[in-house]
Short mmCIF file of C-alpha atoms and ligand atoms in Angstrom, two decimals:
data_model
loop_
_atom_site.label_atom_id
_atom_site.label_comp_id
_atom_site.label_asym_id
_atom_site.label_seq_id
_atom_site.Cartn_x
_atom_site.Cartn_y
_atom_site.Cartn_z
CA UNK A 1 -207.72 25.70 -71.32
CA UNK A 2 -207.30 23.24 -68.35
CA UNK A 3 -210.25 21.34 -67.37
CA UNK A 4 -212.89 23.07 -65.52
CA UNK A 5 -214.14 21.46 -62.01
CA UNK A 6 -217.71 21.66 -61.10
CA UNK A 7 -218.18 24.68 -58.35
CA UNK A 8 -220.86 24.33 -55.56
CA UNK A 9 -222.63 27.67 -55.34
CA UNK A 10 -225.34 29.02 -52.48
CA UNK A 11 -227.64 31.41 -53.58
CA UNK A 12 -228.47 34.05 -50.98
CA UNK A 13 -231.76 36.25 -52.43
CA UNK A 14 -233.48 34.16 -54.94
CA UNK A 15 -234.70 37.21 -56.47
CA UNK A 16 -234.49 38.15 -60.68
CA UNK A 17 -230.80 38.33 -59.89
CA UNK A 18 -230.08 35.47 -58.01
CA UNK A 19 -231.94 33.05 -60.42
CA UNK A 20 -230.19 34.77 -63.56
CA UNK A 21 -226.55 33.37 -61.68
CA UNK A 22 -228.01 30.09 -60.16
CA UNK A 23 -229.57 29.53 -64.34
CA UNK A 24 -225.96 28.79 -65.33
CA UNK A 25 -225.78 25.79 -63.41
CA UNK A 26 -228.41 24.93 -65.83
CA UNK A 27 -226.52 26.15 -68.79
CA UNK A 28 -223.02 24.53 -68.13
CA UNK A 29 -224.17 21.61 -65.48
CA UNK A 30 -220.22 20.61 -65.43
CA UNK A 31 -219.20 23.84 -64.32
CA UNK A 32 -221.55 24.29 -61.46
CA UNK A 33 -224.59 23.41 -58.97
CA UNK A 34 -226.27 25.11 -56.65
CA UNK A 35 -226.08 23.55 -53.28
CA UNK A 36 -228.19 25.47 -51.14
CA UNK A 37 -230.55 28.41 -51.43
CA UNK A 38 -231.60 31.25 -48.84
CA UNK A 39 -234.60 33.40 -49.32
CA UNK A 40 -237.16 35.14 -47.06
CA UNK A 41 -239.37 34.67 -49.72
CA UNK A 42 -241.44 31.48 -49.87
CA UNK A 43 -241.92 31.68 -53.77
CA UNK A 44 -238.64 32.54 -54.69
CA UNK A 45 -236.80 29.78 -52.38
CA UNK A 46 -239.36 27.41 -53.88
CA UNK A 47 -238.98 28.40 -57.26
CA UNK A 48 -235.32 28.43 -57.35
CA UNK A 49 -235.05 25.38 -54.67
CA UNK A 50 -237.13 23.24 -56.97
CA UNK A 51 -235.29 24.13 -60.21
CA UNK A 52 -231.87 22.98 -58.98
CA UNK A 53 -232.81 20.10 -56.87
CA UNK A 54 -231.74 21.34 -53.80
CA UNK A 55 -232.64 19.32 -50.84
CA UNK A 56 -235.00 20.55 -48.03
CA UNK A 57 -232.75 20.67 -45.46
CA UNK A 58 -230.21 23.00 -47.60
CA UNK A 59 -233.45 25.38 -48.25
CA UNK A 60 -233.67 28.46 -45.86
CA UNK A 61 -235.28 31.47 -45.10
CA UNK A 62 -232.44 33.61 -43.49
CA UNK A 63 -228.62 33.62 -43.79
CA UNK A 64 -228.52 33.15 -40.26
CA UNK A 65 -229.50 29.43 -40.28
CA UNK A 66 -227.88 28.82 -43.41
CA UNK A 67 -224.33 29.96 -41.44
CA UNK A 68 -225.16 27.22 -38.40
CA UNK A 69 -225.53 25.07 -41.16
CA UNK A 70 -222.26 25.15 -42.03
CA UNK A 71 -222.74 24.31 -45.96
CA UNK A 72 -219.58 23.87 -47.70
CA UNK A 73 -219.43 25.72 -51.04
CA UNK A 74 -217.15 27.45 -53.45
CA UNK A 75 -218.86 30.50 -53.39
CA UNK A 76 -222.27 32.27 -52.05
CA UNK A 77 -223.83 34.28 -54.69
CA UNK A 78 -225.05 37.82 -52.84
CA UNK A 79 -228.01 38.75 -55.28
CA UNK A 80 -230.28 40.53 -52.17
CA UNK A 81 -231.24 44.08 -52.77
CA UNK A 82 -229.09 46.83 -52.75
CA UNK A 83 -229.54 47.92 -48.56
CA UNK A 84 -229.20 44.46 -47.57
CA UNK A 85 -225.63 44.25 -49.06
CA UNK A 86 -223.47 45.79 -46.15
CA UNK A 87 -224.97 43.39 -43.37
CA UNK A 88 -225.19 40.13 -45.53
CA UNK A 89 -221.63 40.36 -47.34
CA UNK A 90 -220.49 41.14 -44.04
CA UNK A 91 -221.79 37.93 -41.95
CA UNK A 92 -220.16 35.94 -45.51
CA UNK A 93 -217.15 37.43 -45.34
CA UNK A 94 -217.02 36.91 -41.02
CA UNK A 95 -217.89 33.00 -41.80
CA UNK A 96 -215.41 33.18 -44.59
CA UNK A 97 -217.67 32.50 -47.68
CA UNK A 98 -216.10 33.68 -50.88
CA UNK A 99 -219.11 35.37 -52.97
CA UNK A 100 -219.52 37.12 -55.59
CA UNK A 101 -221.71 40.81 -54.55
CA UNK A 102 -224.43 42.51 -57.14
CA UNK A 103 -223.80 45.75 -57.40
CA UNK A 104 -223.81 48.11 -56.29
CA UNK A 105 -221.75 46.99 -53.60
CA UNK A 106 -223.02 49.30 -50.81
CA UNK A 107 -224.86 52.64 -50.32
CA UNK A 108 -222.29 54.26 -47.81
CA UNK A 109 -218.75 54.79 -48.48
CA UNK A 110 -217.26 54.20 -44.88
CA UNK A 111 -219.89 50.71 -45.04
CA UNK A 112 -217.90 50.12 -48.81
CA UNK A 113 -214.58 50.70 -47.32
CA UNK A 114 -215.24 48.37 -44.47
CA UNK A 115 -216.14 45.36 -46.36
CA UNK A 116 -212.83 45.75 -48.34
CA UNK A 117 -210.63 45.85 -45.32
CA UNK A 118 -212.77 43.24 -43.36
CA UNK A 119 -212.28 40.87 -46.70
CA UNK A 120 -209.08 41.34 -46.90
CA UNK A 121 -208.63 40.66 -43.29
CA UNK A 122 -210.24 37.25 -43.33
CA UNK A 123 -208.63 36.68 -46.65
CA UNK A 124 -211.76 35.81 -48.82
CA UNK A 125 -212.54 36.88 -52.18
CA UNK A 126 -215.64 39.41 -53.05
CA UNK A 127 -216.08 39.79 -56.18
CA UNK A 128 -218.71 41.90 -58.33
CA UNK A 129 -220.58 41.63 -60.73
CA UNK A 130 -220.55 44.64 -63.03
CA UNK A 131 -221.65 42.87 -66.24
CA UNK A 132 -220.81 45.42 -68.41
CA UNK A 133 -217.31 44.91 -68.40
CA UNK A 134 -217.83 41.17 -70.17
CA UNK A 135 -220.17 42.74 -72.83
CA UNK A 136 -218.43 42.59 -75.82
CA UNK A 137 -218.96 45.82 -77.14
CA UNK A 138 -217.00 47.80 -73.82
CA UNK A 139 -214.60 44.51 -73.54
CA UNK A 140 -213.63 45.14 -76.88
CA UNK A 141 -213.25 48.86 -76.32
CA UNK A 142 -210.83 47.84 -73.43
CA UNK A 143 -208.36 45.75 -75.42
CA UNK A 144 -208.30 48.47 -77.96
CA UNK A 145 -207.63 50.76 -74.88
CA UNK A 146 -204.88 48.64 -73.74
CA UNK A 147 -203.22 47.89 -77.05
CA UNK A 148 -202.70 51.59 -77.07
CA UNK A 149 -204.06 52.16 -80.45
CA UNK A 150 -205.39 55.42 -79.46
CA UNK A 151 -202.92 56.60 -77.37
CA UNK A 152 -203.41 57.94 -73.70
CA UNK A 153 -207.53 59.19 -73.10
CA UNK A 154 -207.54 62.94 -73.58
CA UNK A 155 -211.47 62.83 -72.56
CA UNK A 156 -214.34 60.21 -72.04
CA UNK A 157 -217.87 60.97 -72.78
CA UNK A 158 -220.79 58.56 -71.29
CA UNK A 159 -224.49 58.95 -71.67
CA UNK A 160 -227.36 56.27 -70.23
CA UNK A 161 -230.49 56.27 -71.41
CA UNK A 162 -233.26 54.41 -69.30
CA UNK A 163 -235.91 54.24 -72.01
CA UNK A 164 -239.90 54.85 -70.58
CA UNK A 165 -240.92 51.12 -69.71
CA UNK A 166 -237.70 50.46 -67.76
CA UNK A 167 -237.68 53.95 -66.35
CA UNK A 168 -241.13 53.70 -64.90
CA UNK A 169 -241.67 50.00 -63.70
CA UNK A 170 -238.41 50.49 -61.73
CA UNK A 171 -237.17 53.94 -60.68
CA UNK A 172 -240.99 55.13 -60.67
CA UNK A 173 -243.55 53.01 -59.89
CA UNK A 174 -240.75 49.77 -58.49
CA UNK A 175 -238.90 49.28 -55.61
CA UNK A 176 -235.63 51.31 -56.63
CA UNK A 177 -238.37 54.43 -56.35
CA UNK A 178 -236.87 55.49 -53.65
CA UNK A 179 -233.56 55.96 -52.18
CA UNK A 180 -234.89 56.02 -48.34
CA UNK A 181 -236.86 52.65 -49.33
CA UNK A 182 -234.11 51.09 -51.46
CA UNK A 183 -230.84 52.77 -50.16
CA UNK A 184 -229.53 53.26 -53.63
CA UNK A 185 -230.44 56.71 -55.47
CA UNK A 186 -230.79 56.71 -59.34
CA UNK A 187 -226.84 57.13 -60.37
CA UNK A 188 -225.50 54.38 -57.51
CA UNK A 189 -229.03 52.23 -58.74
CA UNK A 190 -228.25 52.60 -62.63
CA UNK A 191 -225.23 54.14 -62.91
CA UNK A 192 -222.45 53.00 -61.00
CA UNK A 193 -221.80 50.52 -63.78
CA UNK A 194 -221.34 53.86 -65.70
CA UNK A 195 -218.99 54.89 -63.68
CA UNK A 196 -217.19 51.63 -62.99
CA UNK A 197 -216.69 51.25 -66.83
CA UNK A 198 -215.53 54.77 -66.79
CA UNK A 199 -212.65 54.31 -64.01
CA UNK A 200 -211.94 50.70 -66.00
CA UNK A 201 -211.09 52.13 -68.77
CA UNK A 202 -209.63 55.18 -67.69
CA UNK A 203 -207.34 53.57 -65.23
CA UNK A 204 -204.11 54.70 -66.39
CA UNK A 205 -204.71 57.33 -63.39
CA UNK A 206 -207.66 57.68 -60.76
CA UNK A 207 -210.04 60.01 -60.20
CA UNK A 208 -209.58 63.33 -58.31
CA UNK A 209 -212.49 65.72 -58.37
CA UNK A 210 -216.07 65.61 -58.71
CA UNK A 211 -219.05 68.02 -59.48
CA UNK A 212 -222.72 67.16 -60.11
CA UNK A 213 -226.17 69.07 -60.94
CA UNK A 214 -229.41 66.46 -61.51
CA UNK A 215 -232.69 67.11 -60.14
CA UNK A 216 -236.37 65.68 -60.34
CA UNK A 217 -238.14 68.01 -62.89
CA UNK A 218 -240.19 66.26 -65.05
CA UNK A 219 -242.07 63.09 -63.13
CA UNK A 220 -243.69 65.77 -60.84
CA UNK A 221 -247.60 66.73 -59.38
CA UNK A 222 -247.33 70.01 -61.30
CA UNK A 223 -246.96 68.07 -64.88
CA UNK A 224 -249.53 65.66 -64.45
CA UNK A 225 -252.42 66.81 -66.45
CA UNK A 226 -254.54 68.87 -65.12
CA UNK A 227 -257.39 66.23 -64.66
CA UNK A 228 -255.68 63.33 -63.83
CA UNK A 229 -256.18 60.74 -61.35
CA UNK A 230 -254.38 59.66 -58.43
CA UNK A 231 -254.75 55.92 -60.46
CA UNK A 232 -254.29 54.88 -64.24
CA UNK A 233 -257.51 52.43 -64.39
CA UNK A 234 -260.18 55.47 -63.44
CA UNK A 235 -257.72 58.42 -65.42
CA UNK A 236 -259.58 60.26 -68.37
CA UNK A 237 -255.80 59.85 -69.91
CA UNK A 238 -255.17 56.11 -69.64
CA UNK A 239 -255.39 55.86 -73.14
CA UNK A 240 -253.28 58.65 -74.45
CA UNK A 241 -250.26 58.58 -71.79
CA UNK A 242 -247.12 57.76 -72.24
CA UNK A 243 -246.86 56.19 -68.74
CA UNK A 244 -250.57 55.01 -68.19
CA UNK A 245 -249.87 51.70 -66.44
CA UNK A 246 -252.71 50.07 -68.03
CA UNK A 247 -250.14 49.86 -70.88
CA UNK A 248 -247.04 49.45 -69.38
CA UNK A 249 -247.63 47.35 -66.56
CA UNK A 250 -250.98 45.17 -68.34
CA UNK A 251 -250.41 45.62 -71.86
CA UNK A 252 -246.57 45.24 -72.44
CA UNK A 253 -245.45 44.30 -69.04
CA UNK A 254 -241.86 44.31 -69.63
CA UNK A 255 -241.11 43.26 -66.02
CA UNK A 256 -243.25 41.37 -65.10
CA UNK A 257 -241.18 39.61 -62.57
CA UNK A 258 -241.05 43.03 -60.24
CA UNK A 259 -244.47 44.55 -61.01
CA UNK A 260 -246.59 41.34 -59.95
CA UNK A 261 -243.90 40.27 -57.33
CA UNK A 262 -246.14 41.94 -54.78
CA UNK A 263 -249.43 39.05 -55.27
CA UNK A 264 -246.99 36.72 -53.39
CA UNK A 265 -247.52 34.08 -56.01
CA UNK A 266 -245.70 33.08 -59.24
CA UNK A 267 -246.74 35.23 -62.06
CA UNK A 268 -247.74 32.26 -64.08
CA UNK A 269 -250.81 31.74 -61.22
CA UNK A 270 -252.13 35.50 -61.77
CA UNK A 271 -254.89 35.90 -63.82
CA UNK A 272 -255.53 39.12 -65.74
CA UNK A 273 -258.62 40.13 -63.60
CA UNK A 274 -256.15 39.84 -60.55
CA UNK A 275 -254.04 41.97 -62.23
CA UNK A 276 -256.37 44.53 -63.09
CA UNK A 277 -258.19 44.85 -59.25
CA UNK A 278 -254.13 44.96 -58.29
CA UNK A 279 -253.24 48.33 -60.01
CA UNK A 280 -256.13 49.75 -58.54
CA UNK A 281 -254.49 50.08 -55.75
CA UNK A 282 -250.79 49.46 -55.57
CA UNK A 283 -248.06 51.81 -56.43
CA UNK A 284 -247.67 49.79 -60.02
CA UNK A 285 -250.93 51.03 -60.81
CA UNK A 286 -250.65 54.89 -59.45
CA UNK A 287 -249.75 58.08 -61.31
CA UNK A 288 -246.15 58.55 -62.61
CA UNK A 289 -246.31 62.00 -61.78
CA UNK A 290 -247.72 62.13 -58.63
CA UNK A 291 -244.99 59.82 -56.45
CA UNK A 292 -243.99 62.05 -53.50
CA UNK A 293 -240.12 61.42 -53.64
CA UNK A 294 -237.15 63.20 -55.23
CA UNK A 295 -235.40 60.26 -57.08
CA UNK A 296 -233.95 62.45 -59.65
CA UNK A 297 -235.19 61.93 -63.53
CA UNK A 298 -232.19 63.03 -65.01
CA UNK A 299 -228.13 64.09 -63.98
CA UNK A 300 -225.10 65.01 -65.27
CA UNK A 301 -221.48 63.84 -63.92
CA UNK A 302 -218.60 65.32 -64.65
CA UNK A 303 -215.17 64.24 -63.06
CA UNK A 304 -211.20 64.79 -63.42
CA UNK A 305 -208.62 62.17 -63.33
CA UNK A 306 -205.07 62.86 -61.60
CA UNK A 307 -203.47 62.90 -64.77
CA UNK A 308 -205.85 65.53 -65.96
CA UNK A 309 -208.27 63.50 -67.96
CA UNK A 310 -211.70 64.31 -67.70
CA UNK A 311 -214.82 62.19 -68.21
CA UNK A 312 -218.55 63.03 -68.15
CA UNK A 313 -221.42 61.21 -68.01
CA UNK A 314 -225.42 62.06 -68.48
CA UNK A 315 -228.46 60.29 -67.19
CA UNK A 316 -231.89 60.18 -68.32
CA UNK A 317 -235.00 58.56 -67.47
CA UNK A 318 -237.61 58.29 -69.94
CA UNK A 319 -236.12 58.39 -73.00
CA UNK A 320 -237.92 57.22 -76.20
CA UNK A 321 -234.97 54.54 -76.95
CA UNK A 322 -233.01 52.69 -74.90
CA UNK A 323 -228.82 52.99 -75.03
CA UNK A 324 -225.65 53.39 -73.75
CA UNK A 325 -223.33 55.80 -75.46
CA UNK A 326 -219.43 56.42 -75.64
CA UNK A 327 -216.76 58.91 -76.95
CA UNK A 328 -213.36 58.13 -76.09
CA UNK A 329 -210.64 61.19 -77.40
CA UNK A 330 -207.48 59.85 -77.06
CA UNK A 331 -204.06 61.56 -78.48
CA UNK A 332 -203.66 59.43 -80.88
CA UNK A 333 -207.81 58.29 -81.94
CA UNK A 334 -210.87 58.00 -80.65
CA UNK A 335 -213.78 55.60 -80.09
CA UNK A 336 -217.14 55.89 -80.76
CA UNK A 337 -220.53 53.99 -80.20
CA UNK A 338 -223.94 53.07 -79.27
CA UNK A 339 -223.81 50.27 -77.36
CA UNK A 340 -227.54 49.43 -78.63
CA UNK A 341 -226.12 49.29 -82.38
CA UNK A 342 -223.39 46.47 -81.44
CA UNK A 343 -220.75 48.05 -83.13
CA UNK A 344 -218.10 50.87 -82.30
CA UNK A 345 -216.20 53.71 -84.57
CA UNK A 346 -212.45 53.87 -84.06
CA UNK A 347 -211.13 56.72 -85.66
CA UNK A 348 -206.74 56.70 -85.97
CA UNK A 349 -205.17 59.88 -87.26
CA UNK A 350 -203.15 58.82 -90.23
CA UNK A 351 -199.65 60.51 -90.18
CA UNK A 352 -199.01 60.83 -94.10
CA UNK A 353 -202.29 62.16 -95.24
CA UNK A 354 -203.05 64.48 -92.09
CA UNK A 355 -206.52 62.35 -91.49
CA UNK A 356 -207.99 60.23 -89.42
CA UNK A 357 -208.76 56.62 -91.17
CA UNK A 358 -212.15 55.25 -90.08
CA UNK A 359 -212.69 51.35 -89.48
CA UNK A 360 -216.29 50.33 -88.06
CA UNK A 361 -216.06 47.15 -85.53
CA UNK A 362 -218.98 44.89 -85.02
CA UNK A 363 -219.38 43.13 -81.70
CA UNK A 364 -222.34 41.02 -82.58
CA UNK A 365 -220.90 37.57 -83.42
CA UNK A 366 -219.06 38.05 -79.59
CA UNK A 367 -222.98 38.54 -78.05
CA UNK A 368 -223.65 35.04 -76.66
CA UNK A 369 -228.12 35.23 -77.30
CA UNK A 370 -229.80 37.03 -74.11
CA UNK A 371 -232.81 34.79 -74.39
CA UNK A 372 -231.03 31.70 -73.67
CA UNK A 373 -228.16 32.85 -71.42
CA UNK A 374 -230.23 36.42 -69.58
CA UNK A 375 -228.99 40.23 -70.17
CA UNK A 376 -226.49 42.74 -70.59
CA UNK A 377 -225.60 42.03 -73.69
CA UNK A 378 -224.09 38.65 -72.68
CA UNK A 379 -222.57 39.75 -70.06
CA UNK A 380 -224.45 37.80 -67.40
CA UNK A 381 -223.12 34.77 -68.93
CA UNK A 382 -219.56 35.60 -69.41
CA UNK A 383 -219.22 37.18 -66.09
CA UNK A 384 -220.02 33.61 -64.62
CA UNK A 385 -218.25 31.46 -66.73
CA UNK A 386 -215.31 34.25 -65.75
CA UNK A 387 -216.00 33.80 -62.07
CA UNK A 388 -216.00 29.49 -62.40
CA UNK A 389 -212.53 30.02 -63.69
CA UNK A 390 -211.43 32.69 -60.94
CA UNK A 391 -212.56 30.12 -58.39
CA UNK A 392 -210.57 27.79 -59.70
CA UNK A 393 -207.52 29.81 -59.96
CA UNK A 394 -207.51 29.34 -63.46
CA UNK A 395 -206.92 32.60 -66.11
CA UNK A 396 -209.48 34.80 -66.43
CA UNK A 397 -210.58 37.79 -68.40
CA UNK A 398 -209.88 41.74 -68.24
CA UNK A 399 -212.95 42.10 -67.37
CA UNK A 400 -212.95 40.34 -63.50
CA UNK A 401 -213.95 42.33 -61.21
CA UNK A 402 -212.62 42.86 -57.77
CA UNK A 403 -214.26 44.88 -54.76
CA UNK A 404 -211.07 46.72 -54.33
CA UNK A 405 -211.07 47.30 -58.52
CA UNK A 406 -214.39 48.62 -58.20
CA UNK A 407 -214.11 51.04 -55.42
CA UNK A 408 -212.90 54.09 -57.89
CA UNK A 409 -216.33 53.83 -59.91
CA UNK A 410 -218.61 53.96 -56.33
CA UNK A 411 -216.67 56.95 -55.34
CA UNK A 412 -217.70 58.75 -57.54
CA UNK A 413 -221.09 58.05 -57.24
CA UNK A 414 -220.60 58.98 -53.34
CA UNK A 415 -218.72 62.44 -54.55
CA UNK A 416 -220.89 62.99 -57.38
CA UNK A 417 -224.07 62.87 -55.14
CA UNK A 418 -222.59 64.63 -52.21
CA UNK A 419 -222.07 67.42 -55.09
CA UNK A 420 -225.59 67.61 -56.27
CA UNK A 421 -226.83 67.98 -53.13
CA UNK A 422 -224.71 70.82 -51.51
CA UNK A 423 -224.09 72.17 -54.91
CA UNK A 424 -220.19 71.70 -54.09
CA UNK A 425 -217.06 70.46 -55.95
CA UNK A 426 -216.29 67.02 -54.62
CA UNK A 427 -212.33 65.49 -54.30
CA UNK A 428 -212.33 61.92 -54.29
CA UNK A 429 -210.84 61.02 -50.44
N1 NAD B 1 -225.72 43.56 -62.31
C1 NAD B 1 -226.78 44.19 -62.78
O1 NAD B 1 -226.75 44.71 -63.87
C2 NAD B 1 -228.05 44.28 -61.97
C3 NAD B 1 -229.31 44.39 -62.60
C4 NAD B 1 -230.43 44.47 -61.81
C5 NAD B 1 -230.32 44.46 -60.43
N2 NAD B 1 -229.09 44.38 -59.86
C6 NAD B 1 -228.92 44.34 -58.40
O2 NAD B 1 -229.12 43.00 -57.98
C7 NAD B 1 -229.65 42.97 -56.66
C8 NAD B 1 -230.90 42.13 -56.64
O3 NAD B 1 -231.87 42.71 -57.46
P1 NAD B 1 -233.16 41.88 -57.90
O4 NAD B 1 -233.85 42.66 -58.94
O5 NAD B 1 -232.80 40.48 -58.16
O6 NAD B 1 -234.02 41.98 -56.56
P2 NAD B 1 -235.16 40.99 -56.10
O7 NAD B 1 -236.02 41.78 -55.16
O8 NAD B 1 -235.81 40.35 -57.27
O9 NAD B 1 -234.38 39.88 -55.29
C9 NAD B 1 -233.85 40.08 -54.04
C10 NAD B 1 -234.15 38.85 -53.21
O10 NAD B 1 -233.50 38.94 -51.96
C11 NAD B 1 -234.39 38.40 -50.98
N3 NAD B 1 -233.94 38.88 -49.66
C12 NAD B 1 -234.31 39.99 -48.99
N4 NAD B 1 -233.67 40.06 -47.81
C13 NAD B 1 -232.86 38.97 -47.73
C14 NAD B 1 -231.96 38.48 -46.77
N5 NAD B 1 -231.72 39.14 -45.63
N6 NAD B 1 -231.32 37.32 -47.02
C15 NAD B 1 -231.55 36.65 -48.17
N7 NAD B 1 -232.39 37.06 -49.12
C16 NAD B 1 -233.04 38.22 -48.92
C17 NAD B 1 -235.75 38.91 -51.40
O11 NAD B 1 -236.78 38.16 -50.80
C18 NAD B 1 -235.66 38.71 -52.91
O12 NAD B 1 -236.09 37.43 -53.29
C19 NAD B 1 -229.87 44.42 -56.27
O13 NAD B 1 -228.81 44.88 -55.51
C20 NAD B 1 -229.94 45.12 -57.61
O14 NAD B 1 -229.60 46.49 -57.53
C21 NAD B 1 -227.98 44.27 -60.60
#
């Protein structure tokens, strides 16, 4: 591997994102340093200003100033939330930043399609950052895919469980609640790496035709119990339900970094008692079933490829477990596998004895450890030291993603929602 040159990087929305990227300047100081932050948030831009040493005068609270400033860089790291996407990547792209976008890239299609011509236009590079492609357990799936050991995909089978704590802290109770708020609805929010990693590794062809049913049925006023309060703390059920806040948001706090985001300090300066007056009033501390919006709890996706492949893919929220599954049925094998378990199935039908032959492989010496390098089964990680080397023009993986390489997977999102909510059948334009 040629030597690696250290990469300046801006960080626009300090958020949970934004620090996971800027952290690998921390992790691999010779590959990169973060030259300037941009937040609206006073903690965050502190927070994330202090721990990379950026200077004062390279801190700032809106992209606006930051662009007058004129701050050279390799890249700008988008990490805002999901509506502020279009309007930001566009005023980087217009100023010709590279950057590299969170998904998912937009909430519109004719807003998604814009930003691709508008980049290619002013000939800068936005890439994304669908994670799951670098984890090793749907990289590895991919090389098998390519190698051609099980011959061309017959069908693809994708599920996504969102287990209870993650469900409710942030498509419930957190700020991807609700798609009028957020811009995103549940599939584009969760699932569009879903369907990215379906159009990935189905892209011998593209797909063609969408239909979609999903609906909000379960987190709803009539299933709340039949005394329960509009708040957990006062609730005669606090104790027994599965979604009382006082244990998921006090007692196990998973994240805490979105439910106590609100306080406008850092989360180490909360006490407990704060904490507790907190949910006695804000959403984090209200109901699960009585939210008044029609985020849907659970849909099914079901699309067909121009070569006549077909792929489907359920989501739930609120499952007991947590996990990603896949089925692959190609002509000549298939693929199999919980993401959760680290390891895959691939089945190859044996020729001489009229069977399939079964060899189990284990991903879990590839998983770089999420505690020291963040999530996604180490796919944060990768996908940066992949985008250091893209920078530099250097080789990089299968798993780089462009925005014109990820358009297929949003589409379908936009086609698949479009279908749920006229009850049509959707073609991909
Ligand atoms: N790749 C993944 O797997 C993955 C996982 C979680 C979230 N996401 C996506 O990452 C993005 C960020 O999510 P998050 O959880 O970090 O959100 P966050 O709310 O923690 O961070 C967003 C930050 O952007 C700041 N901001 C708001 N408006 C801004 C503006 N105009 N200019 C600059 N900064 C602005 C906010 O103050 C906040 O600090 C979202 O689009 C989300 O959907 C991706």
């Amino acid at each position: 591997m040629s030597e690696i040159k250290k990469m300046k990087f801006a960080i626009l929305g300090c958020g949970n994102r934004g620090q996971v990227y800027a952290d690998y300047a921390l992790q691999c100081p010779e590959e990169a340093e973060v030259v300037a932050v941009i937040d609206p948030n006073p903690v965050h831009l502190k927070e994330t200003g202090d721990r990379h040493n950026v200077p004062q005068e390279r801190r700032f609270d809106n992209i606006h100033d930051f662009l007058a400033a004129k701050i050279e860089c390799d890249s700008v790291v988008n990490a805002t939330m999901d509506q502020q996407h279009y309007e930001t990547a566009l005023l980087l792209i217009e100023a010709g930043y590279n950057q590299l976008l969170e998904k998912p890239i937009c909430p519109k299609e004719d807003e998604l399609l814009d930003l691709e011509r508008k980049a290619k236009e002013k000939g800068v590079s936005v890439l994304i950052c669908h994670v799951l492609r670098y984890a090793p357990f749907y990289k590895r799936i991919k090389e098998i895919l390519n190698g051609g050991t099980i011959g061309s995909i017959l069908t693809l089978e994708q599920n996504e469980h969102v287990k209870i704590g993650h469900f409710i802290d942030s498509f419930v109770r957190g700020k991807w609640n609700d798609e009028n708020r957020c811009g995103s609805g549940l599939l584009l929010a969760k699932c569009c790496h879903d369907t990215d990693l379906m159009c990935w590794l189905n892209n011998a062809s593209a797909p063609k035709t969408v239909s979609s049913f999903g609906q909000r049925a379960w987190f709803t006023k009539e299933n709340a119990p039949k005394d329960s309060t509009e708040f957990c703390y006062n609730c005669p059920h606090t104790n027994t339900c599965l979604y009382s806040a006082q244990k998921i948001q006090l007692d196990v706090d998973e994240f805490p970094f979105q439910t106590w985001e609100g306080m406008g300090k850092p989360i180490e300066e909360v006490s407990y008692e704060e904490k507790v007056e907190y949910l006695k009033t804000n959403e984090y501390g209200k109901c699960a079933y009585k939210f008044d919006v029609d985020l849907v709890d659970r849909q099914v996706v079901n699309v067909l490829f121009e070569n006549g492949s077909t792929a489907t893919l359920t989501l739930v929220g609120g499952s007991v477990r947590a996990d990603r599954y896949i089925h692959i049925v190609g002509d000549k094998g298939e693929i199999e596998g919980h993401m959760i378990d680290e390891k895959f199935v691939l089945r190859i039908f044996d020729r001489e004895k009229f069977d399939f032959v079964e060899e189990i492989i284990t991903v879990s010496d590839d998983i770089v450890s999420s505690d020291k390098y963040g999530g996604h089964g180490g796919g944060d990680f990768a996908l940066m030291k992949d985008y250091v080397r893209f920078l530099q023009g250097a080789d990089t993986s299968i798993s780089i993603t462009r925005l014109d390489d990820s358009l297929n997977g949003h589409k379908v999102v936009y086609a698949a929602e479009k279908s749920r909510r006229n009850e049509t059948v959707e073609k991909i334009r």
